[in-house]
Short mmCIF file of C-alpha atoms in Angstrom, two decimals:
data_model
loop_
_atom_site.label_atom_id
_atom_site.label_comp_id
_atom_site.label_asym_id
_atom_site.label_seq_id
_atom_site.Cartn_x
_atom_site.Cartn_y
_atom_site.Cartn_z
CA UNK T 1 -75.52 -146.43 109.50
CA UNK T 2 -72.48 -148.37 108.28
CA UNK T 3 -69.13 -148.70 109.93
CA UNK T 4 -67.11 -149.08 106.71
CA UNK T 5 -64.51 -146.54 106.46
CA UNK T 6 -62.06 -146.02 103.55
CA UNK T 7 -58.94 -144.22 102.87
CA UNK T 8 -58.80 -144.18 99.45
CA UNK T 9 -55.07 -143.46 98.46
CA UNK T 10 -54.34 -145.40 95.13
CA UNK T 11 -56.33 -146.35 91.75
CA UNK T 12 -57.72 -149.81 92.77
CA UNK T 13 -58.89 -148.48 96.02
CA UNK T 14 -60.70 -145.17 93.86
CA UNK T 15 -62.16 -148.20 91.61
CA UNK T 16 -63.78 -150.01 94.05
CA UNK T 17 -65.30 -147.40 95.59
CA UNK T 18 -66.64 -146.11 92.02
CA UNK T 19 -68.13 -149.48 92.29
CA UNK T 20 -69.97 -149.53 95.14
CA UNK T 21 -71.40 -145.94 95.20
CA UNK T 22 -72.23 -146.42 91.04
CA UNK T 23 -76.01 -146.89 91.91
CA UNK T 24 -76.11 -144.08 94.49
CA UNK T 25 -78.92 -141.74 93.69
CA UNK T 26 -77.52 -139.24 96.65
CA UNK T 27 -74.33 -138.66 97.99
CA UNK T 28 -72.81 -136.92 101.23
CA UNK T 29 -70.20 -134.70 100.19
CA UNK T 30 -67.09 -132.45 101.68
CA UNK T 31 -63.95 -131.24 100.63
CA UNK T 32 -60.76 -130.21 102.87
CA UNK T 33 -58.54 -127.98 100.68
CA UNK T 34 -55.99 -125.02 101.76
CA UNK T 35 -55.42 -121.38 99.87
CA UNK T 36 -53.56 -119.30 102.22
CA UNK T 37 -50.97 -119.27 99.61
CA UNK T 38 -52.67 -119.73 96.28
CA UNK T 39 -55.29 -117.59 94.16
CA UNK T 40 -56.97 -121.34 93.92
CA UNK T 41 -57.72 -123.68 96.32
CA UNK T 42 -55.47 -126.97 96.64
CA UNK T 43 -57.95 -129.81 97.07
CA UNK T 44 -56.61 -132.38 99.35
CA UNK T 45 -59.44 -134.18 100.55
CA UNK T 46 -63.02 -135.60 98.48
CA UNK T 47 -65.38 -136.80 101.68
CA UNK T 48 -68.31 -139.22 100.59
CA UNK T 49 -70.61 -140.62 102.14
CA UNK T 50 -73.86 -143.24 101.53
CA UNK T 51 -75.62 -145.73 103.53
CA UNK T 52 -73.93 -147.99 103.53
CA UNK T 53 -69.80 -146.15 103.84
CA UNK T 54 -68.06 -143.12 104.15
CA UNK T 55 -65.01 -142.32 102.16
CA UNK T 56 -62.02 -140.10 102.11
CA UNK T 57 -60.55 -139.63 99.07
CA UNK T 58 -56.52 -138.23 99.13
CA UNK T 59 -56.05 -135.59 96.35
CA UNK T 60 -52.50 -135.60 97.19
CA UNK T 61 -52.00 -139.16 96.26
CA UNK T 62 -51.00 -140.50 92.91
CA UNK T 63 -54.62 -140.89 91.88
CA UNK T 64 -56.32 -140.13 88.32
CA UNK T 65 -59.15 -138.86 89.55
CA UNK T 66 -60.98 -138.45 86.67
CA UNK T 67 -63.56 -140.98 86.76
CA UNK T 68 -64.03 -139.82 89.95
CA UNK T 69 -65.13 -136.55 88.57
CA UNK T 70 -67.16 -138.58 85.80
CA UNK T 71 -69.23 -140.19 88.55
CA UNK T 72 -69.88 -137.08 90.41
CA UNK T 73 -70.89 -135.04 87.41
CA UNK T 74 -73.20 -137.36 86.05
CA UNK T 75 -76.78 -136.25 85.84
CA UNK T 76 -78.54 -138.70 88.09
CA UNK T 77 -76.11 -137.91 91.01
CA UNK T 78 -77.34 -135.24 93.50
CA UNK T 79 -74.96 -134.00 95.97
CA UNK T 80 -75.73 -133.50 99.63
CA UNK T 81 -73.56 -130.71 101.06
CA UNK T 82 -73.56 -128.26 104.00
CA UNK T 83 -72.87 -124.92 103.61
CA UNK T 84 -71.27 -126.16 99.53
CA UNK T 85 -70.41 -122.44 98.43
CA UNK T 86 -66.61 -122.91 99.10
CA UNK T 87 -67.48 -126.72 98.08
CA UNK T 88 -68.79 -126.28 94.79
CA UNK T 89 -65.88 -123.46 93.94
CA UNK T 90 -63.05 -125.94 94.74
CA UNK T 91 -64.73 -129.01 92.54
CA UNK T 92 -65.68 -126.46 89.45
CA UNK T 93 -62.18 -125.54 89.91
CA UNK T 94 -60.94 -129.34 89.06
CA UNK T 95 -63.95 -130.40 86.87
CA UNK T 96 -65.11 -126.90 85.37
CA UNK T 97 -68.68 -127.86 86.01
CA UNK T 98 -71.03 -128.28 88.74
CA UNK T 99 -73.68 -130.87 90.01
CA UNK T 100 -76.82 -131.03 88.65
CA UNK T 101 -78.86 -131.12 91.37
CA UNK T 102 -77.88 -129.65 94.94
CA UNK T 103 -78.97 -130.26 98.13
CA UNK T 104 -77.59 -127.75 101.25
CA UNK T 105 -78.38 -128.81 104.60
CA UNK T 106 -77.62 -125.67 105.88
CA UNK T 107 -80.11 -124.02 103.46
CA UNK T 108 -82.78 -126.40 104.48
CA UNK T 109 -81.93 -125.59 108.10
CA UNK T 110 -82.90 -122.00 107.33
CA UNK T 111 -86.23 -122.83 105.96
CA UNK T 112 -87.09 -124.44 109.16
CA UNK T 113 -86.26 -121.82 111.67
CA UNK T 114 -82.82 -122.82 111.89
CA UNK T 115 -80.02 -120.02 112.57
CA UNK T 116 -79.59 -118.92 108.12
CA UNK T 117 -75.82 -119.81 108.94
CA UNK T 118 -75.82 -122.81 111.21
CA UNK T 119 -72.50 -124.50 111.34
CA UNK T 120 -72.75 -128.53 111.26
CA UNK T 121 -71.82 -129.57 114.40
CA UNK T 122 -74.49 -127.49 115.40
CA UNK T 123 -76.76 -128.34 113.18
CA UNK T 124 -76.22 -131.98 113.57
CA UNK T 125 -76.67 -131.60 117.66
CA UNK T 126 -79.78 -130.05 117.22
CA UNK T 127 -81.32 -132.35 114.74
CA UNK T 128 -79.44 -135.66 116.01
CA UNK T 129 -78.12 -135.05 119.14
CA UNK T 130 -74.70 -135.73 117.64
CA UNK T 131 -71.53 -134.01 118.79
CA UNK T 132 -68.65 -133.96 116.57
CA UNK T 133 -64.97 -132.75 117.24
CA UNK T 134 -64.39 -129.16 116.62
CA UNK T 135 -60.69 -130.06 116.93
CA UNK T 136 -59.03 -130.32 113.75
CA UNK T 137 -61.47 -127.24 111.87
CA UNK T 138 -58.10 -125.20 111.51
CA UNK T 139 -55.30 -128.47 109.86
CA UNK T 140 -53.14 -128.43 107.77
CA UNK T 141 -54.96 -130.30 105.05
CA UNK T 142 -51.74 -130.63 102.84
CA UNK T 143 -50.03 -131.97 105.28
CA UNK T 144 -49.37 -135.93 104.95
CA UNK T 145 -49.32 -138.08 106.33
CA UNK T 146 -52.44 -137.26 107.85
CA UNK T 147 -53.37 -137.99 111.58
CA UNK T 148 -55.89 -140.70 112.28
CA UNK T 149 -57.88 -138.38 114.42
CA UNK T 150 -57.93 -135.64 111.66
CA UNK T 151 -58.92 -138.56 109.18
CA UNK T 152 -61.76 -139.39 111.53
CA UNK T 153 -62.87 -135.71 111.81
CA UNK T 154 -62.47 -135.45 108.02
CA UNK T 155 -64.96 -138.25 107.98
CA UNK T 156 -67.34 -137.19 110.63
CA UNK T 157 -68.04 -134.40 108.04
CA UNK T 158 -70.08 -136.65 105.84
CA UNK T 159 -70.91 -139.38 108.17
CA UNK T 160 -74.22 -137.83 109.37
CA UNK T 161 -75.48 -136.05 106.38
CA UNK T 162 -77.84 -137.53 105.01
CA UNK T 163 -79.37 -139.14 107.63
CA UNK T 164 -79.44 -135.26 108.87
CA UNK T 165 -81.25 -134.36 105.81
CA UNK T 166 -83.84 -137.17 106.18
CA UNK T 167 -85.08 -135.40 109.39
CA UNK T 168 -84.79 -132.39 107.31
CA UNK T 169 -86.87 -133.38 104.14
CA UNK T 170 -89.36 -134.90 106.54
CA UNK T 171 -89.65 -131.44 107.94
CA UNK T 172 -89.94 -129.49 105.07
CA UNK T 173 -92.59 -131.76 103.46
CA UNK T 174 -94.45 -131.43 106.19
CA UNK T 175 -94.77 -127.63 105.97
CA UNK T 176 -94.52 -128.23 102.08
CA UNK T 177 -91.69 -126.15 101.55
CA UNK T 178 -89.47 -129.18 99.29
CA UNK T 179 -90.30 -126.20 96.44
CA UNK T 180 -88.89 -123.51 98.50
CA UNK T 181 -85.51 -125.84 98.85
CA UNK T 182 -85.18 -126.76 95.45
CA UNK T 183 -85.97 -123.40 94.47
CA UNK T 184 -83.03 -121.95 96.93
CA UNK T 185 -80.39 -124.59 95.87
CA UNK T 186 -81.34 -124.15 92.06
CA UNK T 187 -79.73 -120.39 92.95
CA UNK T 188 -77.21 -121.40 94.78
CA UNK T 189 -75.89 -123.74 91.79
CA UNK T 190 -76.37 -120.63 89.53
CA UNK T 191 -74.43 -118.39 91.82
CA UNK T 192 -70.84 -117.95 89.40
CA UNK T 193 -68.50 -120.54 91.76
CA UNK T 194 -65.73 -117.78 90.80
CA UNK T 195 -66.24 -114.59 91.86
CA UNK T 196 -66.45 -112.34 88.82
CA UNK T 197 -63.79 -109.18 88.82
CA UNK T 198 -67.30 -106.53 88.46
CA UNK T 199 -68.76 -108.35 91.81
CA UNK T 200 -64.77 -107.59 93.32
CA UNK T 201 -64.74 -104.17 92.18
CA UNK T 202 -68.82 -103.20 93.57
CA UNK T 203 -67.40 -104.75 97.03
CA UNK T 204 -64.38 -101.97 97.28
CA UNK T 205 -65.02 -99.90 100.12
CA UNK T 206 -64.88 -95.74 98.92
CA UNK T 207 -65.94 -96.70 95.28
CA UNK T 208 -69.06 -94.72 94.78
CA UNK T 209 -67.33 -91.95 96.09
CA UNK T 210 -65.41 -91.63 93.32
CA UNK T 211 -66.43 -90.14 89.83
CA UNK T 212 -67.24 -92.41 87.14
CA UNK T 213 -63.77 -92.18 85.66
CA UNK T 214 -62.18 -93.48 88.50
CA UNK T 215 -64.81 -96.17 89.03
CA UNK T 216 -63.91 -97.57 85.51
CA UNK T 217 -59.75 -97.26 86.11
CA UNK T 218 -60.71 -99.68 89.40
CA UNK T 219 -62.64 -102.19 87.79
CA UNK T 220 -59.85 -102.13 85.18
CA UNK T 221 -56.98 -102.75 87.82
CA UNK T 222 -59.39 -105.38 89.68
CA UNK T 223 -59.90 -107.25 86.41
CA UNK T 224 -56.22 -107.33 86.07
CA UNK T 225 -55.60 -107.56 89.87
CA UNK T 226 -57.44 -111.23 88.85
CA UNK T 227 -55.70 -112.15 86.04
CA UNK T 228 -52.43 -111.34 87.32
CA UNK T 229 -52.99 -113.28 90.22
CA UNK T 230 -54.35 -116.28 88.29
CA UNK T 231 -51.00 -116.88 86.73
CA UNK T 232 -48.98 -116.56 89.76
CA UNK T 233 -51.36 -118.48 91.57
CA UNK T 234 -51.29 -116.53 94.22
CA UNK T 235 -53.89 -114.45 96.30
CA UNK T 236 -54.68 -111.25 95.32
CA UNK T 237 -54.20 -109.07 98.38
CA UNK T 238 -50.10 -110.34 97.59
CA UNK T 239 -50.17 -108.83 94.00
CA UNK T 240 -52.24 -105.51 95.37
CA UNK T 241 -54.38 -104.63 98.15
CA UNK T 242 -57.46 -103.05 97.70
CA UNK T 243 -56.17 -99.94 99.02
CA UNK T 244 -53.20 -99.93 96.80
CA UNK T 245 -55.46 -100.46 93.62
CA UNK T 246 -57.86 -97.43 95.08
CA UNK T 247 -54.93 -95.21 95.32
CA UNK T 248 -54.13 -95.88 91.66
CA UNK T 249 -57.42 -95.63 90.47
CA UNK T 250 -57.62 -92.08 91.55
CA UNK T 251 -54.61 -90.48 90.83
CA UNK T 252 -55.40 -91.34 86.67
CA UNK T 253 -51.50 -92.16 86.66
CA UNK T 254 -50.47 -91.73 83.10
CA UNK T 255 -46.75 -92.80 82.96
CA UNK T 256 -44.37 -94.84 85.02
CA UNK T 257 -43.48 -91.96 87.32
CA UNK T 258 -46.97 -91.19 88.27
CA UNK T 259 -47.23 -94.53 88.75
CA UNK T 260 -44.48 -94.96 90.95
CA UNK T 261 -45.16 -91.94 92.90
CA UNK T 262 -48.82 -93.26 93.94
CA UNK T 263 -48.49 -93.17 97.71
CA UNK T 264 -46.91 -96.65 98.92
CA UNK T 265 -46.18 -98.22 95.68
CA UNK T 266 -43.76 -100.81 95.56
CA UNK T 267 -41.12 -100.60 93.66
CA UNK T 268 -40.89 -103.91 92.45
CA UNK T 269 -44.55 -103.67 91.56
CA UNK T 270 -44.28 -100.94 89.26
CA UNK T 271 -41.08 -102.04 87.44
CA UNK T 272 -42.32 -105.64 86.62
CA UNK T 273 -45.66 -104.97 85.75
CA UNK T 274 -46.13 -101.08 85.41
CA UNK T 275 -46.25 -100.66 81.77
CA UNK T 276 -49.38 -103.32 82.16
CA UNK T 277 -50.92 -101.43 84.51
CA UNK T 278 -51.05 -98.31 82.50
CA UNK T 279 -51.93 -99.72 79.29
CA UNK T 280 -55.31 -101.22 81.39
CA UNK T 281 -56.01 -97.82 82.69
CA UNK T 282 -55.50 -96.21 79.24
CA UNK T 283 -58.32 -98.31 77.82
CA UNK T 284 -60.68 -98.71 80.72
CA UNK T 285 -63.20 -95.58 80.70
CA UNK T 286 -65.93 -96.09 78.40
CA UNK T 287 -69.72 -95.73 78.13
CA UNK T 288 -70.47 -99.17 78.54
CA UNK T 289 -68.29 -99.93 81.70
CA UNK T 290 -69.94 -97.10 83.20
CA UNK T 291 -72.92 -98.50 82.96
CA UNK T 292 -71.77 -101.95 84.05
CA UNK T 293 -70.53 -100.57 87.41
CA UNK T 294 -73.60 -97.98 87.98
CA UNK T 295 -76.29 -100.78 87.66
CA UNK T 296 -74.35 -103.11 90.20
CA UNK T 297 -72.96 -100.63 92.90
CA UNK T 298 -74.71 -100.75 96.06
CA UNK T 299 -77.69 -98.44 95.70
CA UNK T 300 -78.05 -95.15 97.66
CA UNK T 301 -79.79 -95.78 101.24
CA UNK T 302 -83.24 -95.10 101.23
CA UNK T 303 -85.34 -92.85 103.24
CA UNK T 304 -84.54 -94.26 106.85
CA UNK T 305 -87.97 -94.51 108.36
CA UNK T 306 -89.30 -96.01 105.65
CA UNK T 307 -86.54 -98.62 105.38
CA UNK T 308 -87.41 -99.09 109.17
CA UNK T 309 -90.79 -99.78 108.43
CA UNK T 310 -90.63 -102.02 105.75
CA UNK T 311 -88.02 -103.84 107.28
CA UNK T 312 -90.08 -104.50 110.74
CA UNK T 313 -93.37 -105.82 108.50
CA UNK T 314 -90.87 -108.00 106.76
CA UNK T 315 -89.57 -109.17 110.35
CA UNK T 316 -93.03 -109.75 111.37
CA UNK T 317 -93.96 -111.66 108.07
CA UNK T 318 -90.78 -113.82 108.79
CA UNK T 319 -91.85 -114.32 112.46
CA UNK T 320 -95.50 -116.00 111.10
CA UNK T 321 -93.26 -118.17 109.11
CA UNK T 322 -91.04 -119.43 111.43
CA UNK T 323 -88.01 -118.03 109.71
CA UNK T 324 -85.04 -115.82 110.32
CA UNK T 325 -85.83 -112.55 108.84
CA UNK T 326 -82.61 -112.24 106.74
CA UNK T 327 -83.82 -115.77 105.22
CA UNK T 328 -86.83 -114.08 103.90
CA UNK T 329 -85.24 -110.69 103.15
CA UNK T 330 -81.89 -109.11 103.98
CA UNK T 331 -82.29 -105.50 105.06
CA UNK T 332 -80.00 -104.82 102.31
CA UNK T 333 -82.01 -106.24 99.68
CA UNK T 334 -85.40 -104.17 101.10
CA UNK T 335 -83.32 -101.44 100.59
CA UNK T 336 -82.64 -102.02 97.12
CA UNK T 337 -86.26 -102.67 96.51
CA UNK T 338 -86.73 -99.25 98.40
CA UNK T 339 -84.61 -97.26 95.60
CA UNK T 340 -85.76 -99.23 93.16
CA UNK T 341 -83.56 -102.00 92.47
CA UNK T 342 -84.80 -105.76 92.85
CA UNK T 343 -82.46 -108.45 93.87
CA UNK T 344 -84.03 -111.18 92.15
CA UNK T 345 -84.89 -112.75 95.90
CA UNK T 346 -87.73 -110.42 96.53
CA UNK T 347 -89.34 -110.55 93.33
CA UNK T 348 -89.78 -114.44 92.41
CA UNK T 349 -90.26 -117.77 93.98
CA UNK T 350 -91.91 -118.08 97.19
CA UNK T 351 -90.20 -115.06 98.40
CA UNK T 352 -92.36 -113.25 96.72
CA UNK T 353 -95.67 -115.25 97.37
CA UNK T 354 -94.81 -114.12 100.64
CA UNK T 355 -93.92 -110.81 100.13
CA UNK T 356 -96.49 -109.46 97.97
CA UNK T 357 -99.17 -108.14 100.34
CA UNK T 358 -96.26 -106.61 102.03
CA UNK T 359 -94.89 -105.08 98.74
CA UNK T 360 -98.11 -104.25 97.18
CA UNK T 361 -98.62 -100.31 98.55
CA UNK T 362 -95.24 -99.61 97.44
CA UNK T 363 -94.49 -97.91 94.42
CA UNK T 364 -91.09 -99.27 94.16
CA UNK T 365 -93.23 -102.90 93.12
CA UNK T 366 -93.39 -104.09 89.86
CA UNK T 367 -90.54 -102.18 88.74
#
């Protein structure tokens, strides 16, 4: 493994780095960003490693970074990443595109028995026997300038990577799963990076509870909720919490003062943007939203014992395999297949190669 490490802080040092990891077919990647106080993350940090160097890029600098984000999107670069969901949201947010071709170390992990959400440093003392320095997990990533040690730590991210997924590959080959990976990461890059406002609105705690009317007025206020907060850049529990935004949704306000008598409504809140508010909850009931929200709410529980029992077969199947049972199937998703509903997990890929003898005397299958 090399010992080159750079600080890349200016053009000429971006440049020749383009130029020596041009030819890389694979490359380590991490990202140190902060969004306590924005709707989206502030990059401050690009991490890459190869063979032969690791690399920390400064965001903050005055950098173009756009042939930066030429060389990473190019087609013949595959990125190595562990754990890259908040990684691949912060990069789509400054390229508007993703890699095309992922590799997740901590998905790979999974496959082979591993914890499904195995941090790195444990990860890489498992694998390696390499301990890295939990210290500097919680910085100040804006800050500059930047300590040595948090540099170091910043580096340490990347520095083991892909000699971690070596071991891994080697692994998986050997119990030819590589398709069950590639399979896995292929979802992962077709996950949205952005959470969309229906996938917000299905999360809110109380909403089937509440009639189809009121359903529709919340995913109306969550899709503004987002939109709102997108041009403040700011998070969205500061524009409205999610209890807030339930509390509307109910009470159907139809004018300012109905608005503004919605139990803890700020003031401010409903004189800057109330008239908005009401003209998205005028025009947000309607056949097709309903339907929308219906067919991606959480399905009704299913019939407890059976749920039990399908669940502990599914355990067992999991335990043959070597696997984490949540890796094969979440209890959640057997519980949509219960009522029903498939998650798209269950029903293709190897999942369901290894599901289907377990699935097959259930009526639920095939739908």
């Amino acid at each position: 493994m090399a010992d080159t490490n750079l600080y890349v802080d200016s053009d000429s040092k971006l440049t020749a780095l383009l130029a020596s990891i041009a030819t890389e077919p694979a490359l380590a990647l991490d990202t140190e960003f902060v969004r306590e106080k924005t709707y989206y993350p502030k990059l401050c940090l690009i991490q890459i490693a190869t063979p032969k160097l690791t690399a920390c890029i400064d965001c903050l600098a005055d950098i173009d970074l756009a042939p930066l984000f030429n060389r990473l999107f190019k087609a013949d670069c595959t990125w190595v990443l562990h754990s890259a969901r908040q990684d691949l949201e912060v990069m789509y947010q400054q390229g508007r595109q993703l890699p095309h071709e992922l590799i997740d170390t901590q998905i790979a992990a999974a496959l082979l028995g591993h914890t499904p959400q195995i941090g790195l440093q444990d990860l890489l003392s498992e694998e390696l026997g390499v301990d890295l320095d939990k210290g500097f997990a919680r910085s100040d990533w804006s800050r500059r300038p930047l300590p040595e040690a948090a540099v170091r730590y910043a580096l340490d991210d990347v520095r083991y990577l892909l000699p971690l997924w070596q071991i891994l590959a080697q692994k998986l080959n050997v119990l030819q799963r590589g398709d069950w990976l590639t399979s896995d990461c292929v979802a992962a890059l077709n996950t949205p990076p952005v959470t969309p406002p229906l996938t917000l609105c299905t999360r809110l705690r109380g909403l089937r509870s509440m009639d189809p009317q009121r359903q529709c007025a919340a995913l109306a206020l969550v899709t503004w909720r987002e939109r709102f907060a997108q041009s403040l850049d700011q998070p969205r529990r500061w524009i409205m919490s999610d209890e807030l935004l339930l509390r509307i949704a109910k009470s159907l306000p139809e004018n300012l003062e109905s608005l503004q008598a919605v139990d803890e409504m700020p003031r401010r809140l409903a004189n800057r943007s109330g008239h908005e508010l009401l003209a998205a909850l005028q025009d947000s009931d309607g056949a097709d939203q309903r339907m929308l929200i219906e067919t991606h709410l959480p399905p009704k529980r299913p019939e407890k014992r059976e749920l039990q029992a399908l669940h502990e077969r599914v355990r067992a199947r999991a335990g043959e395999l070597g696997l984490h049972n949540e890796v094969l199937a979440t209890r959640r998703e057997i519980g949509e297949f219960l009522v029903g509903r498939t998650s798209g997990r269950m029903d293709s890929g190897w999942r369901q190669a290894e599901l289907q003898c377990l699935l097959a005397d259930h009526p639920e299958n095939g739908q």
